[in-house]
Short mmCIF file of C-alpha atoms in Angstrom, two decimals:
data_model
loop_
_atom_site.label_atom_id
_atom_site.label_comp_id
_atom_site.label_asym_id
_atom_site.label_seq_id
_atom_site.Cartn_x
_atom_site.Cartn_y
_atom_site.Cartn_z
CA ASP A 27 0.02 -0.01 0.00
CA LYS A 28 1.63 3.22 -1.19
CA THR A 29 -0.89 5.55 0.40
CA PHE A 30 0.10 7.83 3.24
CA PHE A 31 -1.53 7.75 6.70
CA ALA A 32 -0.67 10.20 9.45
CA LEU A 33 -1.96 11.75 12.69
CA LEU A 34 -0.85 15.31 13.46
CA TYR A 35 -1.82 16.96 16.74
CA GLY A 36 -1.18 20.14 18.64
CA GLY A 37 -2.64 23.05 20.55
CA PHE A 38 -5.06 25.75 19.37
CA GLY A 39 -3.57 28.18 16.89
CA THR A 40 -0.41 26.22 16.12
CA GLY A 41 -1.24 25.84 12.44
CA LYS A 42 -2.46 22.22 12.27
CA THR A 43 -5.11 22.82 9.64
CA THR A 44 -2.75 24.98 7.54
CA LEU A 45 -0.09 22.28 7.65
CA VAL A 46 -2.34 19.38 6.71
CA ALA A 47 -3.79 21.38 3.83
CA GLY A 48 -0.27 22.01 2.53
CA ILE A 49 0.51 18.29 2.86
CA ALA A 50 -2.72 17.43 1.02
CA GLN A 51 -1.90 19.77 -1.87
CA LYS A 52 1.45 18.03 -2.31
CA LEU A 53 -0.04 14.53 -2.11
CA ARG A 54 -3.16 14.89 -4.22
CA GLY A 55 -1.51 14.62 -7.65
CA ALA A 56 -4.16 15.22 -10.27
CA GLY A 57 -6.92 14.38 -7.82
CA ARG A 58 -9.00 16.32 -5.30
CA ILE A 59 -8.95 16.72 -1.53
CA LEU A 60 -11.93 15.84 0.71
CA TYR A 61 -11.88 17.82 3.93
CA LEU A 62 -14.14 16.47 6.69
CA ASP A 63 -14.44 19.05 9.41
CA SER A 64 -15.90 18.43 12.85
CA ALA A 65 -15.96 22.11 13.71
CA GLU A 66 -15.19 25.38 11.89
CA ASN A 67 -11.50 24.91 11.24
CA PHE A 68 -11.91 25.43 7.50
CA ALA A 69 -12.14 29.16 8.17
CA SER A 70 -8.39 29.22 8.91
CA LEU A 71 -7.72 28.46 5.21
CA GLU A 72 -9.92 31.17 3.73
CA ASN A 73 -7.04 33.66 3.54
CA ILE A 74 -4.75 31.19 1.78
CA PRO A 75 -6.41 30.35 -1.57
CA SER A 76 -3.53 28.12 -2.70
CA LEU A 77 -4.34 25.69 0.10
CA MET A 78 -8.01 25.44 -0.87
CA ARG A 79 -7.51 24.50 -4.54
CA ASN A 80 -9.23 21.31 -5.62
CA MET A 81 -10.66 20.88 -2.11
CA ASP A 82 -14.21 19.87 -1.15
CA ARG A 83 -15.42 20.39 2.40
CA ILE A 84 -18.11 18.56 4.32
CA GLN A 85 -18.88 19.53 7.90
CA VAL A 86 -19.67 16.35 9.90
CA LYS A 87 -21.19 16.97 13.26
CA ASP A 88 -22.58 13.46 13.83
CA PRO A 89 -19.76 10.84 13.73
CA LYS A 90 -22.25 8.28 12.39
CA ASP A 91 -22.12 10.16 9.10
CA LEU A 92 -18.44 9.31 8.73
CA MET A 93 -19.33 5.71 7.86
CA SER A 94 -21.77 7.01 5.22
CA VAL A 95 -19.01 9.13 3.64
CA ALA A 96 -16.62 6.17 3.69
CA ALA A 97 -19.23 4.00 1.93
CA GLU A 98 -19.71 6.60 -0.80
CA LEU A 99 -15.97 7.12 -1.22
CA LYS A 100 -15.44 3.39 -1.65
CA LYS A 101 -17.89 3.35 -4.57
CA ARG A 102 -15.68 5.83 -6.43
CA LYS A 103 -18.66 7.43 -8.13
CA ALA A 104 -19.34 11.12 -8.62
CA PRO A 105 -18.97 13.33 -6.66
CA PHE A 106 -16.41 11.15 -4.83
CA ASP A 107 -14.63 9.66 -7.82
CA LYS A 108 -11.63 12.03 -7.92
CA HIS A 109 -10.58 12.30 -4.26
CA THR A 110 -7.04 11.14 -3.57
CA VAL A 111 -6.54 12.79 -0.13
CA LEU A 112 -8.79 12.71 2.91
CA LEU A 113 -8.35 15.19 5.81
CA LEU A 114 -10.10 14.34 9.09
CA ASP A 115 -10.17 17.40 11.33
CA GLU A 116 -10.57 16.94 14.39
CA VAL A 117 -10.79 13.23 15.21
CA ASP A 118 -10.76 13.72 18.99
CA ALA A 119 -13.94 15.81 18.78
CA TRP A 120 -15.72 12.97 16.92
CA PHE A 121 -14.46 10.41 19.42
CA GLU A 122 -15.77 12.50 22.29
CA VAL A 123 -19.26 12.58 20.75
CA ILE A 124 -19.20 8.80 20.26
CA LEU A 125 -18.08 8.27 23.85
CA HIS A 126 -20.60 10.62 25.38
CA ASN A 127 -23.50 9.18 23.33
CA TYR A 128 -22.49 5.69 24.40
CA VAL A 129 -22.24 6.63 28.11
CA ARG A 130 -25.70 8.26 27.99
CA GLU A 131 -27.14 5.16 26.32
CA VAL A 132 -25.74 2.59 28.77
CA THR A 133 -26.53 4.71 31.83
CA GLY A 134 -29.94 5.89 30.65
CA THR A 135 -28.90 9.53 30.96
CA LEU A 136 -31.06 11.99 29.04
CA PRO A 137 -29.50 14.68 26.79
CA SER A 138 -30.86 17.32 29.16
CA GLU A 139 -29.04 15.74 32.14
CA ASP A 140 -25.42 16.09 33.13
CA LEU A 141 -23.10 13.39 31.86
CA PRO A 142 -22.27 10.85 34.62
CA GLU A 143 -18.72 9.94 35.55
CA ILE A 144 -17.14 7.94 32.76
CA GLU A 145 -15.64 4.64 33.91
CA GLY A 146 -12.69 3.02 32.23
CA LYS A 147 -14.69 0.09 30.88
CA MET A 148 -16.96 2.50 29.00
CA TYR A 149 -14.17 3.39 26.57
CA ALA A 150 -13.97 -0.09 25.00
CA ALA A 151 -17.04 0.03 22.70
CA PRO A 152 -16.47 3.65 21.48
CA THR A 153 -12.80 2.88 20.84
CA GLN A 154 -13.74 -0.11 18.65
CA ALA A 155 -16.42 1.95 16.90
CA PHE A 156 -13.94 4.65 16.00
CA LEU A 157 -11.36 2.13 14.81
CA ASN A 158 -14.09 0.67 12.59
CA VAL A 159 -14.52 4.12 11.00
CA ILE A 160 -10.78 4.48 10.40
CA ASN A 161 -10.57 0.98 8.93
CA ALA A 162 -13.45 1.83 6.60
CA PHE A 163 -11.49 4.78 5.22
CA LYS A 164 -8.22 2.78 5.15
CA GLY A 165 -9.98 0.17 3.03
CA ILE A 166 -10.47 2.68 0.17
CA ASP A 167 -7.97 2.30 -2.65
CA ASN A 168 -5.63 5.15 -3.59
CA LEU A 169 -6.57 7.40 -0.72
CA HIS A 170 -4.05 9.24 1.47
CA ILE A 171 -5.38 10.02 4.94
CA VAL A 172 -4.22 12.72 7.36
CA MET A 173 -5.95 13.03 10.74
CA VAL A 174 -5.87 16.08 13.05
CA ALA A 175 -6.31 16.11 16.85
CA HIS A 176 -5.69 18.42 19.80
CA ASP A 177 -2.89 17.79 22.24
CA GLN A 178 -3.27 16.73 25.86
CA GLN A 179 -0.97 16.67 28.88
CA ARG A 180 -0.79 13.26 30.55
CA GLY A 181 1.02 11.62 33.44
CA LYS A 182 1.98 13.02 36.80
CA GLU A 183 4.86 15.18 37.98
CA PRO A 184 7.69 14.80 37.19
CA LYS A 185 6.65 12.56 34.23
CA ILE A 186 4.17 14.77 32.42
CA PHE A 187 4.18 14.29 28.62
CA THR A 188 2.24 15.62 25.60
CA ALA A 189 0.14 13.24 23.54
CA PRO A 190 -2.86 13.28 21.18
CA SER A 191 -6.14 13.90 22.98
CA LEU A 192 -7.30 10.33 22.45
CA PRO A 193 -7.55 7.43 24.88
CA PRO A 194 -4.47 5.14 25.14
CA LYS A 195 -6.12 2.04 23.64
CA LEU A 196 -7.37 4.00 20.65
CA MET A 197 -3.89 5.48 20.19
CA LYS A 198 -2.43 1.96 20.32
CA GLY A 199 -4.79 0.82 17.55
CA LEU A 200 -3.96 3.87 15.40
CA ASN A 201 -0.25 3.61 16.06
CA GLU A 202 -0.17 0.23 14.44
CA LYS A 203 -1.44 1.75 11.19
CA VAL A 204 -0.03 5.25 10.82
CA HIS A 205 3.26 6.23 9.21
CA VAL A 206 3.64 9.43 11.23
CA VAL A 207 2.40 10.74 14.58
CA GLY A 208 3.60 14.35 14.90
CA LEU A 209 3.25 17.24 17.32
CA VAL A 210 2.70 20.65 15.68
CA GLU A 211 4.24 23.45 17.74
CA ALA A 212 4.50 27.22 17.39
CA ALA A 213 6.63 29.50 19.53
CA ILE A 214 8.40 32.84 19.53
CA GLY A 215 12.14 32.23 19.14
CA ARG A 216 15.18 34.46 18.96
CA ASP A 217 14.81 34.69 15.16
CA GLY A 218 11.04 35.24 15.17
CA TYR A 219 8.03 32.98 14.98
CA VAL A 220 9.05 29.32 14.77
CA ARG A 221 6.73 26.42 13.83
CA THR A 222 7.87 22.84 13.86
CA LEU A 223 6.57 19.29 13.60
CA GLN A 224 8.05 16.76 16.02
CA VAL A 225 8.07 13.40 14.27
CA ASN A 226 10.32 11.36 16.61
CA PRO A 227 9.64 10.84 20.32
CA SER A 228 11.23 12.65 23.21
CA LYS A 229 10.80 12.15 26.94
CA GLN A 230 7.97 14.65 27.03
CA VAL A 231 6.34 14.17 23.60
CA VAL A 232 4.61 11.26 21.90
CA ALA A 233 5.67 10.98 18.26
CA LYS A 234 6.43 8.38 15.61
CA SER A 235 7.94 8.23 12.15
CA ARG A 236 8.30 5.39 9.64
CA ILE A 237 10.21 7.81 7.44
CA GLY A 238 13.82 6.97 8.07
CA GLY A 239 16.54 9.52 8.71
CA LEU A 240 14.43 12.43 9.97
CA PRO A 241 15.49 14.53 12.92
CA VAL A 242 13.31 14.77 16.01
CA LYS A 243 11.82 18.07 14.86
CA VAL A 244 11.33 19.29 11.29
CA ASP A 245 10.77 22.87 10.17
CA PHE A 246 7.06 23.38 9.43
CA LYS A 247 7.60 24.65 5.90
CA ASP A 248 9.53 21.51 4.82
CA VAL A 249 6.99 18.95 6.00
CA PRO A 250 4.77 18.73 2.84
CA LYS A 251 7.79 18.16 0.61
CA ILE A 252 9.28 15.52 2.92
CA PHE A 253 6.01 13.54 3.02
CA SER A 254 5.17 13.84 -0.67
CA GLU A 255 8.67 12.79 -1.83
CA TRP A 256 8.60 9.77 0.50
CA VAL A 257 5.19 8.44 -0.59
CA GLY A 258 5.47 5.95 -3.42
CA SER A 259 9.25 6.10 -3.51
CA ALA A 260 11.70 3.22 -3.25
CA ARG A 261 12.70 4.71 0.10
CA MET A 262 9.14 4.26 1.35
CA GLU A 263 9.19 0.58 0.38
CA GLU A 264 12.52 0.10 2.17
CA ASP A 265 11.35 1.88 5.32
CA LEU A 266 8.08 -0.07 5.51
CA VAL A 267 9.64 -3.51 5.08
CA ALA A 268 12.27 -2.71 7.72
CA PRO A 269 11.40 -3.40 11.39
CA GLU A 270 9.53 -0.50 12.92
CA PRO A 271 12.04 1.68 14.80
CA ASP A 272 11.75 2.05 18.54
CA PRO A 273 14.13 4.88 19.34
CA ASP A 274 15.05 5.87 22.87
CA PRO A 275 13.33 9.18 23.64
CA VAL A 276 15.79 12.03 23.73
CA ASP A 277 15.94 14.81 26.30
CA ASP A 278 13.67 17.64 25.13
CA ALA A 279 16.20 20.29 26.12
CA ASP A 280 18.70 18.81 23.61
CA ILE A 281 16.37 18.99 20.58
CA GLU A 282 17.28 21.32 17.76
CA VAL A 283 15.32 22.03 14.59
CA GLU A 284 17.25 20.41 11.74
CA GLU A 285 16.70 20.23 7.99
CA PRO A 286 17.74 17.19 5.93
CA ASP A 287 20.47 17.99 3.42
CA ASP A 288 18.26 17.38 0.38
CA LEU A 289 15.61 19.95 1.29
CA ASP A 290 15.16 23.35 -0.26
CA ALA A 291 14.91 25.78 2.65
CA ASP A 292 12.84 28.15 0.55
CA ASP A 293 10.06 25.62 -0.11
CA GLU A 294 7.19 27.06 1.86
CA ALA A 295 4.23 24.92 2.94
CA VAL A 296 1.75 27.56 1.76
CA GLU A 297 3.43 28.07 -1.59
CA VAL A 298 1.91 25.16 -3.47
CA GLU A 299 2.17 25.31 -7.25
CA ASP A 300 -0.91 24.39 -9.31
CA ASP A 301 -0.28 21.10 -11.14
CA ASP A 302 -3.36 21.44 -13.32
#
């Protein structure tokens, strides 16, 4: 399977939607992008027309509708016959709806009543339901998938770490499928505003990369090019047949933003040329 599958996560305002749109434009080839939005994140792209080219948006408030979209995509009939990239933004919001609806159902809690305390065993059925949705999309031929989620602080002092805002068992199921789990960060540095994607783990950040040879953090603007050049390449085949790496997490204080030697530092994520 030469399609790309990733989960990118981060805090509010870090540029997650902008980044995944740039990735989608690089991956789509001659096809179109289907953007499924759980909220109103699409508005963040309205001032960047180059990221909205060949993109169709559907706002999905009820997660049950995701299976309907997957079924239509699988048929590959108009209007879903040309989509080569699927953006799912934000998956944690959909999971929360599934979880809350399930808790209300099994406890007999009415929509007008406060949600009762959620017990650990209540996560099992919603987790499997959401994995079924992801598997439905993964079963569609020639479809790249990039998921977006918020970040969450987990653990206890002094071992607090940043992870996607999804339950551990769901993350375990996704982690077995995805090529990249990356944390999108934005900060003010000495040289101005700095945005990065952390694609390898550190002691305080959950991340993963099947793309060999990447540094812990990659400059935001280089990410679309890195992903698009890897997908379908001989390097991708080599990386995926090799045992999945399990690197020792590095100390966060030692991480520097690096750029692989073969990247053009001027290649901006938002500057996407029209291939049509």
